Short mmCIF file of C-alpha atoms in Angstrom, two decimals:
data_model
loop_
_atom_site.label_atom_id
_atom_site.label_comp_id
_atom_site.label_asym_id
_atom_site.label_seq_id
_atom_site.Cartn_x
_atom_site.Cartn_y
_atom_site.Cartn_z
CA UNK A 1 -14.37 28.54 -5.16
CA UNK A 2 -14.23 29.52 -1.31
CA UNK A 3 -13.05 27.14 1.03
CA UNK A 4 -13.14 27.47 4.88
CA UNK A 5 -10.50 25.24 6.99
CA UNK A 6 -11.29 25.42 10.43
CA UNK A 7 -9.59 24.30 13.55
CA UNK A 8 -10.61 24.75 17.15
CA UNK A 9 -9.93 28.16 17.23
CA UNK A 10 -13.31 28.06 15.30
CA UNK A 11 -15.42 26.52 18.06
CA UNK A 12 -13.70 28.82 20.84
CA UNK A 13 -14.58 31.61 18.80
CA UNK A 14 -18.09 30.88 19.40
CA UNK A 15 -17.49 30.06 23.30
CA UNK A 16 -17.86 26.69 23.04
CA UNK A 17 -15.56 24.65 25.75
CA UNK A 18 -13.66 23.04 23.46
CA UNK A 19 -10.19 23.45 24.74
CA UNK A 20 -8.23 20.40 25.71
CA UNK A 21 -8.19 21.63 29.69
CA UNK A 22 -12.36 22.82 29.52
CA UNK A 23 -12.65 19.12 28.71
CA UNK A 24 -10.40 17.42 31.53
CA UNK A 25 -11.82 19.73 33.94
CA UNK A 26 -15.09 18.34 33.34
CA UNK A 27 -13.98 15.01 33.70
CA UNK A 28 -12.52 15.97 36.98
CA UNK A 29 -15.38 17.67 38.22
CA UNK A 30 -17.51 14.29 37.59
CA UNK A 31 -14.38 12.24 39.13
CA UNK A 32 -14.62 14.00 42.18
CA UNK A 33 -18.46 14.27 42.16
CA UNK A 34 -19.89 12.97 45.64
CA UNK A 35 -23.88 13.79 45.34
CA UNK A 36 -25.88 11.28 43.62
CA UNK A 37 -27.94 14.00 41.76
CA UNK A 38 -27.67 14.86 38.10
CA UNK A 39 -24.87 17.48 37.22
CA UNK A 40 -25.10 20.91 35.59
CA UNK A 41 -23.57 23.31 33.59
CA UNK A 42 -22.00 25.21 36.87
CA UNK A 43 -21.29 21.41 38.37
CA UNK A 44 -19.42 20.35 35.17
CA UNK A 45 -17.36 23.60 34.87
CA UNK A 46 -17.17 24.79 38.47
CA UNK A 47 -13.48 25.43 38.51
CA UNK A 48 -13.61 26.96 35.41
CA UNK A 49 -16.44 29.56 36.39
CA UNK A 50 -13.87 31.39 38.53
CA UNK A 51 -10.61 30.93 36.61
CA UNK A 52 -12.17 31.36 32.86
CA UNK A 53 -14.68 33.74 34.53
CA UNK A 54 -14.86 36.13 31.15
CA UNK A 55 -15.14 32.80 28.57
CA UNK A 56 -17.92 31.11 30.48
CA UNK A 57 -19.92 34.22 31.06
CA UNK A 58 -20.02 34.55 27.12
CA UNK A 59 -21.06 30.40 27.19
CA UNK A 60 -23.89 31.57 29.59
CA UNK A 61 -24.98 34.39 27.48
CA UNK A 62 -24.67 32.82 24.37
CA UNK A 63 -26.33 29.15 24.93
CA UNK A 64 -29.00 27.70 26.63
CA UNK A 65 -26.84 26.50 29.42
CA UNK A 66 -29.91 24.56 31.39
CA UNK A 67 -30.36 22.17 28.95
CA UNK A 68 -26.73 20.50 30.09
CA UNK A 69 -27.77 17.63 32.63
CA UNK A 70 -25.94 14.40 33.09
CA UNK A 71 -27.84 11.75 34.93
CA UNK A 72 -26.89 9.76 37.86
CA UNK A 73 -26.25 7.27 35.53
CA UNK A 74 -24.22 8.56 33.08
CA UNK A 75 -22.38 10.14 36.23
CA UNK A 76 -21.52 6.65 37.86
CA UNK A 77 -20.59 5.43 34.97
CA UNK A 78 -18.32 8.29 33.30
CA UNK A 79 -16.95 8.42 36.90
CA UNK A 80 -15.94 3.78 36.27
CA UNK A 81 -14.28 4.63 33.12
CA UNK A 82 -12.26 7.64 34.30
CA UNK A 83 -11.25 5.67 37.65
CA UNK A 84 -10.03 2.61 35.37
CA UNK A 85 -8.64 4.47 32.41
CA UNK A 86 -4.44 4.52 32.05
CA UNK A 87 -4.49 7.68 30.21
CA UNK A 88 -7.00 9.40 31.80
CA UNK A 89 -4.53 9.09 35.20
CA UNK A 90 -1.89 9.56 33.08
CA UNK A 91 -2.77 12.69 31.74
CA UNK A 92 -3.99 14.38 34.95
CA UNK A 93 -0.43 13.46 36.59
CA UNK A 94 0.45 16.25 33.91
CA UNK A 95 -2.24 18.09 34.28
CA UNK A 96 0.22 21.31 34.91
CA UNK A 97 1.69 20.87 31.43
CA UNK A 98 -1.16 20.08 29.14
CA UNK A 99 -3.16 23.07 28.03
CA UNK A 100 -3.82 22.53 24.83
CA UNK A 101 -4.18 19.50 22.41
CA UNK A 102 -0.64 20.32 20.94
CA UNK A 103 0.55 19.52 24.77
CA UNK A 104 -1.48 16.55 24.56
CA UNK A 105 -0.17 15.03 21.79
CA UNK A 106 3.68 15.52 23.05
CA UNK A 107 3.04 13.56 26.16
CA UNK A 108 1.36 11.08 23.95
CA UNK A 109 4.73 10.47 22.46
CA UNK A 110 6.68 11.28 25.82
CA UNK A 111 4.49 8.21 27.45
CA UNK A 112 5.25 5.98 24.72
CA UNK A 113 9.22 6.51 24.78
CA UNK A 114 9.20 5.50 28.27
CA UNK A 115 7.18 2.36 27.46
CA UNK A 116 9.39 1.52 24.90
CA UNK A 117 12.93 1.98 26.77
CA UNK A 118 11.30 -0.13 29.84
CA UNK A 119 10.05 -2.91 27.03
CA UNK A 120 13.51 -3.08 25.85
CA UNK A 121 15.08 -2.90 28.94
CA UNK A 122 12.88 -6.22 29.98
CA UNK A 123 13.58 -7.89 26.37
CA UNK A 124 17.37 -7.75 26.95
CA UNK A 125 16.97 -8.85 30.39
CA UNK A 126 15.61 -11.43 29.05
CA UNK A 127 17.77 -12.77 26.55
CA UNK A 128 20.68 -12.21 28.95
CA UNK A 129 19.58 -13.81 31.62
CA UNK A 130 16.24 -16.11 30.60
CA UNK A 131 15.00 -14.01 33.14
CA UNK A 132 13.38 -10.19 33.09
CA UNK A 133 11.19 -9.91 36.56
CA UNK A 134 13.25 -8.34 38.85
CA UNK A 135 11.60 -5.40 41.45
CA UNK A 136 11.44 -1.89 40.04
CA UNK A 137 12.98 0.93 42.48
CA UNK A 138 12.84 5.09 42.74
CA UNK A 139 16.39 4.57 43.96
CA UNK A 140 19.18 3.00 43.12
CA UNK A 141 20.14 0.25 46.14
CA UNK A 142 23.33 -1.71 44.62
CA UNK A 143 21.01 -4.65 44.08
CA UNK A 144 18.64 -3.04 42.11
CA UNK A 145 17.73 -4.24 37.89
CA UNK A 146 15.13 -1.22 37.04
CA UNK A 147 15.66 2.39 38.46
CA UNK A 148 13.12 4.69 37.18
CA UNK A 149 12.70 8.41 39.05
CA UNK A 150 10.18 9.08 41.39
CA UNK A 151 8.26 10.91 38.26
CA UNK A 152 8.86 8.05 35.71
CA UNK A 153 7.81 5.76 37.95
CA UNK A 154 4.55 7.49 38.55
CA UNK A 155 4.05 7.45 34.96
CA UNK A 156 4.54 3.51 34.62
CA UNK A 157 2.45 3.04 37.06
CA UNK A 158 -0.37 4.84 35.61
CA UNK A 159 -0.28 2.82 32.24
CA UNK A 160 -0.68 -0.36 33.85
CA UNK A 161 3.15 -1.32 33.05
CA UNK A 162 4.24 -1.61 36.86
CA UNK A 163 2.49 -2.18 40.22
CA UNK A 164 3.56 -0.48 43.07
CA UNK A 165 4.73 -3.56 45.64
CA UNK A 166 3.16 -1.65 48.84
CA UNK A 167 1.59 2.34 49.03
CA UNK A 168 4.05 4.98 50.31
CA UNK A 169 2.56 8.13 48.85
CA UNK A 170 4.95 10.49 51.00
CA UNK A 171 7.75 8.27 50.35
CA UNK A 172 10.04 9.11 47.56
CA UNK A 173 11.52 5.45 47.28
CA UNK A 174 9.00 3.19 45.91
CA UNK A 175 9.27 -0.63 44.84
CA UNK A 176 7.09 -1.96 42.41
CA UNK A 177 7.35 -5.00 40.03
CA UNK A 178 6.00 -5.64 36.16
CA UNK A 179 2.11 -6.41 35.99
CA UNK A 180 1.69 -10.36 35.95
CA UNK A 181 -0.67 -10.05 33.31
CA UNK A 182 1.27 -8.96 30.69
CA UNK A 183 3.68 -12.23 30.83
CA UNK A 184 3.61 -14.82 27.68
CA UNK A 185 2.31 -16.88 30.21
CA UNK A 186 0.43 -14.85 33.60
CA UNK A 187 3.14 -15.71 36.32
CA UNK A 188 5.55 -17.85 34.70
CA UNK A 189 8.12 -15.55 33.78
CA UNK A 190 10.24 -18.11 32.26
CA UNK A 191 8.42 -17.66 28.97
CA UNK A 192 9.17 -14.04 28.56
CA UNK A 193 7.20 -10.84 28.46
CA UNK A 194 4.62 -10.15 25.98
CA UNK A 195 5.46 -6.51 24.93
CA UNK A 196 2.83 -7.01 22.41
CA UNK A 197 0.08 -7.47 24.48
CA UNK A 198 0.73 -4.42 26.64
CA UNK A 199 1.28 -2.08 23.94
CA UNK A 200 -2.32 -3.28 22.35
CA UNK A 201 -4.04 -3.10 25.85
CA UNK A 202 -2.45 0.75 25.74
CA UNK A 203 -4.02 1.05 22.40
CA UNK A 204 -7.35 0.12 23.70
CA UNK A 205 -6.93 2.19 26.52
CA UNK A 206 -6.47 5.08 24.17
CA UNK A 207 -9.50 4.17 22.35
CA UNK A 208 -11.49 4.49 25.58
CA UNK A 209 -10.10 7.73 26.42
CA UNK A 210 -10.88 8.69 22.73
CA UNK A 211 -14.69 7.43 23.71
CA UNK A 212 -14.82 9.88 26.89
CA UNK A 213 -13.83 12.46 24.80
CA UNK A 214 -16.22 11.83 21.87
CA UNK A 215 -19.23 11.26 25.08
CA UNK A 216 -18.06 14.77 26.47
CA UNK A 217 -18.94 16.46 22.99
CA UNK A 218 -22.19 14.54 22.60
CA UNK A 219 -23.78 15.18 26.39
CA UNK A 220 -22.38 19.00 26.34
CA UNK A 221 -21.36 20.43 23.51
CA UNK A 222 -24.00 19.49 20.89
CA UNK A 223 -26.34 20.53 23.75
CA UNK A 224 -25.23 24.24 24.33
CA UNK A 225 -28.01 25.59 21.98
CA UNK A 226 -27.72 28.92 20.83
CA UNK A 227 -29.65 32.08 22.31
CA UNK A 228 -29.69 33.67 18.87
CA UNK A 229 -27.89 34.08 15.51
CA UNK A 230 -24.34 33.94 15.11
CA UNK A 231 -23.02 36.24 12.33
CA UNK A 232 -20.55 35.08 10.44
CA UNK A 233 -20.31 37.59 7.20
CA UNK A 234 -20.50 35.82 3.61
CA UNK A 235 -20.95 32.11 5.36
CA UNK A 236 -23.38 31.68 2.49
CA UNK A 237 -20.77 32.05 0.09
CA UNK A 238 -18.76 29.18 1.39
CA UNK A 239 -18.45 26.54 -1.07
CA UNK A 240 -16.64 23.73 0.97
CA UNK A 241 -15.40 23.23 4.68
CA UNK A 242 -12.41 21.66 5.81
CA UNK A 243 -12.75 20.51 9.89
CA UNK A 244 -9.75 19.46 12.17
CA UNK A 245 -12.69 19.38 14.81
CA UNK A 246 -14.94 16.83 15.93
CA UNK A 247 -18.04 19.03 16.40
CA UNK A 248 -20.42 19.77 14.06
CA UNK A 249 -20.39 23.43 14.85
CA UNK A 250 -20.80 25.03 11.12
CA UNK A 251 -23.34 22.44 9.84
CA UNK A 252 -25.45 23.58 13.16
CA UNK A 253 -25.05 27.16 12.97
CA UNK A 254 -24.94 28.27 9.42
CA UNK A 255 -25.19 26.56 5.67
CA UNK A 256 -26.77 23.73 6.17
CA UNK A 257 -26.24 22.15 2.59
CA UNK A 258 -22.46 23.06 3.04
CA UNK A 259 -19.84 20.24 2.44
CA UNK A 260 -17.87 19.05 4.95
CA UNK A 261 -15.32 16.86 5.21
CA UNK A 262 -14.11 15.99 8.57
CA UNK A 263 -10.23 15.27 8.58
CA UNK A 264 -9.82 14.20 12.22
CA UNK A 265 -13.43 12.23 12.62
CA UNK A 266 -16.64 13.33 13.28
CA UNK A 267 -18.28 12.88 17.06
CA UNK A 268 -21.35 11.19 16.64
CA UNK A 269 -22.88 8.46 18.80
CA UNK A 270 -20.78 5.83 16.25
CA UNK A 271 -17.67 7.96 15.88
CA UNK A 272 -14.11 7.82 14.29
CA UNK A 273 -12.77 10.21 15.72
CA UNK A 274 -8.50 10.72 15.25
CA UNK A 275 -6.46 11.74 18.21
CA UNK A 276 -2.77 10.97 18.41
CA UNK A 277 0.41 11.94 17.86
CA UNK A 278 1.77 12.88 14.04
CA UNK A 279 4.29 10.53 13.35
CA UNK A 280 6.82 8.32 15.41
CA UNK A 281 10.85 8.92 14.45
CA UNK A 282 12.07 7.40 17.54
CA UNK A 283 13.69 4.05 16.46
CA UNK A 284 12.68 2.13 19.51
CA UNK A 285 8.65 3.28 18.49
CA UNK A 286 9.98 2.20 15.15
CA UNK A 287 11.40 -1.24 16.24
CA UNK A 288 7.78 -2.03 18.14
CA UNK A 289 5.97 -1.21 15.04
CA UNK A 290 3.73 1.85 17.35
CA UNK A 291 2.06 3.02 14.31
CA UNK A 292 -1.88 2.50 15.87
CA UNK A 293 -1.09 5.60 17.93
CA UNK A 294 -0.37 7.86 15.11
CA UNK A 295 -2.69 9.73 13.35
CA UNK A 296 -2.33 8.95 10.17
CA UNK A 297 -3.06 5.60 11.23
CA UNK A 298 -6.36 5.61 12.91
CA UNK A 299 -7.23 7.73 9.79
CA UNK A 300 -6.85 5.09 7.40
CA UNK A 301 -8.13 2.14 9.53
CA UNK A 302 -11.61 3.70 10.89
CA UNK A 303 -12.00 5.42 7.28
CA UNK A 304 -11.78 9.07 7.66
CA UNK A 305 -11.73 11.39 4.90
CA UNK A 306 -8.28 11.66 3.51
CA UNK A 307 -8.59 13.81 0.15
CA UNK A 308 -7.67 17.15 1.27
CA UNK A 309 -6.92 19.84 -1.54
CA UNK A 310 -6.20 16.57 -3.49
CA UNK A 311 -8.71 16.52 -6.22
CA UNK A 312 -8.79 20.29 -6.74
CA UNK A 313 -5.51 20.44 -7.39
CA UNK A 314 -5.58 17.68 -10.02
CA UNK A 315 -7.97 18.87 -11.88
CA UNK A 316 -6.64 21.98 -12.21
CA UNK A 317 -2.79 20.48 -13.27
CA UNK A 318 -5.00 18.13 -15.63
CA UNK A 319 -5.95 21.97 -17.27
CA UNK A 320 -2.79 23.34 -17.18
CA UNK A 321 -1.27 20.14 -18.93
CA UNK A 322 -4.12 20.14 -21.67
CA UNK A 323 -3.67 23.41 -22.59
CA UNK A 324 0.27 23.05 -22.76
CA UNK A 325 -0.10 19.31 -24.81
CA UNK A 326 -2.15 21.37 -27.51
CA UNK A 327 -0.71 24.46 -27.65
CA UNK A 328 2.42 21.66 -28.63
CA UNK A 329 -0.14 19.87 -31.17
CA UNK A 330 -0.67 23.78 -32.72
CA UNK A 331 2.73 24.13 -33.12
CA UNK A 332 3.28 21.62 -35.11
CA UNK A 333 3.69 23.10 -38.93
CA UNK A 334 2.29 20.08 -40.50
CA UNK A 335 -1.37 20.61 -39.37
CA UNK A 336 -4.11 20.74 -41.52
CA UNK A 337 -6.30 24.15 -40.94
CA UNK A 338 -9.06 22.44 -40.17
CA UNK A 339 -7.33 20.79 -37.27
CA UNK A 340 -5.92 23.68 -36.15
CA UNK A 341 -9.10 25.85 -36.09
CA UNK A 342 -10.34 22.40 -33.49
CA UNK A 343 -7.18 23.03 -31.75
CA UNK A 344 -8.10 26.80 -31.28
CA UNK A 345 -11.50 26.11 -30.56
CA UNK A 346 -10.61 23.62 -27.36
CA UNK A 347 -7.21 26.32 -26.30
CA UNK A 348 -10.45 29.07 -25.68
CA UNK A 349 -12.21 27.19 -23.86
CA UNK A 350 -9.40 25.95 -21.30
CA UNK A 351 -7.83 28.59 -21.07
CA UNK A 352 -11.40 30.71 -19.98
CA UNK A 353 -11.52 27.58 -17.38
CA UNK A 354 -8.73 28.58 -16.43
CA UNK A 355 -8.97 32.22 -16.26
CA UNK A 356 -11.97 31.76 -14.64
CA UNK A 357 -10.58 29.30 -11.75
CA UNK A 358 -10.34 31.13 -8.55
CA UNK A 359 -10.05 29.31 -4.86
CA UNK A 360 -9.94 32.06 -1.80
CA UNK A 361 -9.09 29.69 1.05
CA UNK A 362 -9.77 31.23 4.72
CA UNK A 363 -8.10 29.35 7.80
CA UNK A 364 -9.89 30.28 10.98
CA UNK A 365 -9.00 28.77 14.50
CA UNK A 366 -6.03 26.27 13.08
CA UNK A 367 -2.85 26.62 14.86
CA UNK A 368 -0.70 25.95 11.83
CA UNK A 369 1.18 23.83 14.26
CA UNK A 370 3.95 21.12 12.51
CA UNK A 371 1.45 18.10 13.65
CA UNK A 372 -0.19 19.29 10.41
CA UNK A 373 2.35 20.41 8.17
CA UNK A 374 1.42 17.60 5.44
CA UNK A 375 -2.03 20.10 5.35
CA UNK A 376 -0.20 23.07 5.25
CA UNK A 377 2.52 21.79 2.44
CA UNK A 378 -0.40 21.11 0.49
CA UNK A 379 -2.43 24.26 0.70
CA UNK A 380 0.87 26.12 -0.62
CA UNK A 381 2.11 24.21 -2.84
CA UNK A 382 -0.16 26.14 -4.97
CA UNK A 383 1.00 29.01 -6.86
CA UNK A 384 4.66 27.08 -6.65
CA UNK A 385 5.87 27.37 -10.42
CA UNK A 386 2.97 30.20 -11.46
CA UNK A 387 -0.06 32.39 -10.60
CA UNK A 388 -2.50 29.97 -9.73
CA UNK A 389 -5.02 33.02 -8.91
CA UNK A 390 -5.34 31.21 -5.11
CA UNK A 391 -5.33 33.59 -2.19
CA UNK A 392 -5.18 32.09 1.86
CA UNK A 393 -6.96 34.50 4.73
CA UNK A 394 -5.61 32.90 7.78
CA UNK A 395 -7.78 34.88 10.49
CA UNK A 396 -6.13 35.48 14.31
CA UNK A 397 -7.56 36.10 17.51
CA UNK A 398 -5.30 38.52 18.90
CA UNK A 399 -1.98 40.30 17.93
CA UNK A 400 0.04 37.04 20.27
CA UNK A 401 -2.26 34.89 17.68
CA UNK A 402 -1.13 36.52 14.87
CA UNK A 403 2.99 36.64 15.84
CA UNK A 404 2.25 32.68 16.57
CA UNK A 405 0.98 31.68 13.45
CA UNK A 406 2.93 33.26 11.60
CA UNK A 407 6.16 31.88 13.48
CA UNK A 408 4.66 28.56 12.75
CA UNK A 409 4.37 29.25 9.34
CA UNK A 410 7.65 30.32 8.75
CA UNK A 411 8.93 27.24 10.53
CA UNK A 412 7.12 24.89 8.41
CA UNK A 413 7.23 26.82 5.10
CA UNK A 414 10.36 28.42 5.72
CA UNK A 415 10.52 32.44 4.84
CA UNK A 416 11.25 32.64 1.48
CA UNK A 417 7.95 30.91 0.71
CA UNK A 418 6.06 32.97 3.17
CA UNK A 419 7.99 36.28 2.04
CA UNK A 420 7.05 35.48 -1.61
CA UNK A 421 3.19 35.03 -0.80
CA UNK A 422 2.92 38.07 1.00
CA UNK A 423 4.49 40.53 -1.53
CA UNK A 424 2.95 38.49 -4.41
CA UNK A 425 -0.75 39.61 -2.43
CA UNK A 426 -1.30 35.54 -2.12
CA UNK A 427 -1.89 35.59 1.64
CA UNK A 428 -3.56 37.61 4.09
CA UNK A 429 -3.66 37.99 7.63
CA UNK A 430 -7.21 39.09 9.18
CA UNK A 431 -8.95 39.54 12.69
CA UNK A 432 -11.34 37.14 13.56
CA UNK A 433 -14.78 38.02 11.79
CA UNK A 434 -17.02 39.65 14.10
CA UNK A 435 -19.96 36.73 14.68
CA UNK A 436 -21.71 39.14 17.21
CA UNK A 437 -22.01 42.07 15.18
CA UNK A 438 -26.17 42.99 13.95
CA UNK A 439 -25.03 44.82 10.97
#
């Protein structure tokens, strides 16, 4: 069986702008659009054109890039839900430090530790006091409750937490105070702050962004039609696809019958698409119960699939046990020769099954990153206690690829495991297939 687990190494492979920074310069290019006219392909990506000159001459050669056009409409109103998202501001405060969707995830989890030590800060205000709105500063004056930095409070501000009490952009001392809104009871602060609330309103927020995102991949990416045939060697051969991306980008360019099973969502104009952070340790993200931004979260509530290697591997344990719970029952001096001629019969045929089971898996465009280790357990876990006749390709871009991914192995896997596969021939490491070549 051949299995192909892609990630979005996959889709850049192909030229597609599928990189966490192609898509929030797009959104910035509409945010700052002025012209009420439709927007192209060199209008979306205009920044990009000079600075990614080599990767977007490849998208122009590759794809029909005319048929990109966002109407006035859908400019105006991409342009409202940028303007009034949390995250979206949010993220482009840090737009310096987020270049991929690794980064992205981090200050996912950097935004919500801040949240969290500001919504305790408030609670034990609170219960000290009967009292928690006090004036948020930049600096400390000796009558100051809150004291975020400059940065922090930037941050806060962005995710709707804190309002800024007057605008001093040059200024480095700011006041602010908590957003009204949030209160048990809008204004009366007597009854507390509803942490609740604010960290569902965040959630929803997220969801929006999520909805930009999934919108970005709909009015560009499944529109970049192909100029010709991409040729990806023995993609006829693949039995099954495993896809950490959103797009659709095998089922349009090659087998069409293929199965695929989307892990993180599939973009579609009803999506369900996953984007978060892997897991929350922190105990204050604990203590407020901030399990809606995690991924394994939104992937059991909107009902992604969540079988991964599972069902392969159990059948083939469920083999492996047979044949060892009747090679026991042949043992057993007391059976009758007719029995044990049934018994030899049904050890033949498992153990051809067996003989016969074979599973190359190929990873292409997955940065084996920890945010996925459960994936990567899984895959080699096989082969653990015997020869499970399963091989892993895990294809690279480049020789900085390659000394990546393998560091990010190791790290998960540890190098005894990793040390073992390669001098047992289990895994490979191969250059990225050639998809342009005629031959």
């Amino acid at each position: 069986m051949n299995i192909l687990i892609i990630g979005n190494g996959f889709d850049l492979s192909h030229y597609l702008p599928t990189k966490y920074d192609h898509f929030m310069a797009a959104m910035h290019s509409i945010e700052d659009n002025t012209s009420d006219v439709q927007m192209g392909f060199d209008d979306i990506f205009k920044k990009l054109l000079i600075s990614e000159k080599y990767f977007f001459e490849k998208t122009r050669e590759l794809y029909d890039v005319n048929c990109i056009k966002l109407s006035t409409e859908l400019v105006k109103d991409l342009k409202f839900r940028l303007i009034e998202n949390c995250w979206y501001k949010y993220f482009s405060l840090h737009s310096k430090e987020i270049r991929t969707w690794i980064d992205f995830e981090q200050k996912i989890e950097e935004a919500l530790i801040l949240v969290a030590d500001i919504l305790n800060k408030i609670e034990k205000k609170y219960e000290d006091t009967g009292k928690f709105n006090d004036e948020i500063y930049t600096l400390s004056p000796s009558n100051s409750k809150y004291y975020f930095p400059t940065l922090q409070f930037q941050l806060l501000k962005c995710l709707g937490l804190i309002k800024s009490k007057y605008d001093q952009p040059n200024n480095d001392y700011k006041e602010g105070y908590l957003t009204k809104e949030f209160f048990i009871v809008e204004g009366q602060e007597k009854f507390g702050f509803n942490s609740r609330k604010f960290l569902s309103s965040l959630q929803k927020e997220l969801n929006n962004f999520i909805d930009l995102f999934n919108l970005y991949i709909q009015e560009i990416i499944k529109n970049l039609n192909p100029n010709f045939y991409f040729n990806f060697p023995n993609s006829n051969n693949i039995n099954k696809v495993f896809s950490f991306n959103y797009t659709n980008t095998f089922e349009r360019f090659y087998k069409k019958n293929t199965i695929i099973e989307y892990l993180h969502g599939r973009s579609d104009t009803q999506h369900n698409l996953v984007l978060g952070i892997s897991d929350i340790y922190n105990p204050s993200l604990l203590n407020l119960k901030m399990y809606g931004f995690t991924k394994y979260h939104q992937k059991i509530f909107k009902e992604t699939q969540y079988n991964f290697l599972n069902d392969i591997i159990l059948n083939y344990n469920k083999l492996q046990n047979e044949l060892t719970k009747l090679e026991s029952e042949l043992a057993l001096k007391f059976s009758l020769p007719i029995d044990r001629e049934g018994l030899y019969r049904e050890i033949r045929v498992i153990k051809s099954q067996i003989k016969n089971f074979k599973l190359n898996i190929s990873i292409w465009g997955h940065s084996l990153d920890v945010s996925d280790e459960v994936y990567i357990n899984e895959i080699f876990s096989l082969n653990e206690d015997r020869d499970d006749n399963v091989q892993v390709t895990i294809y690279y871009f480049d020789e900085n690829a390659k000394f990546e991914l393998l560091a990010n192995l190791i790290h998960i896997l540890k190098k005894d495991k990793v040390e073992k596969w390669m001098k047992n021939k289990w895994l490979y490491f191969k250059k990225n297939p050639d998809l342009f070549s005629k031959n």
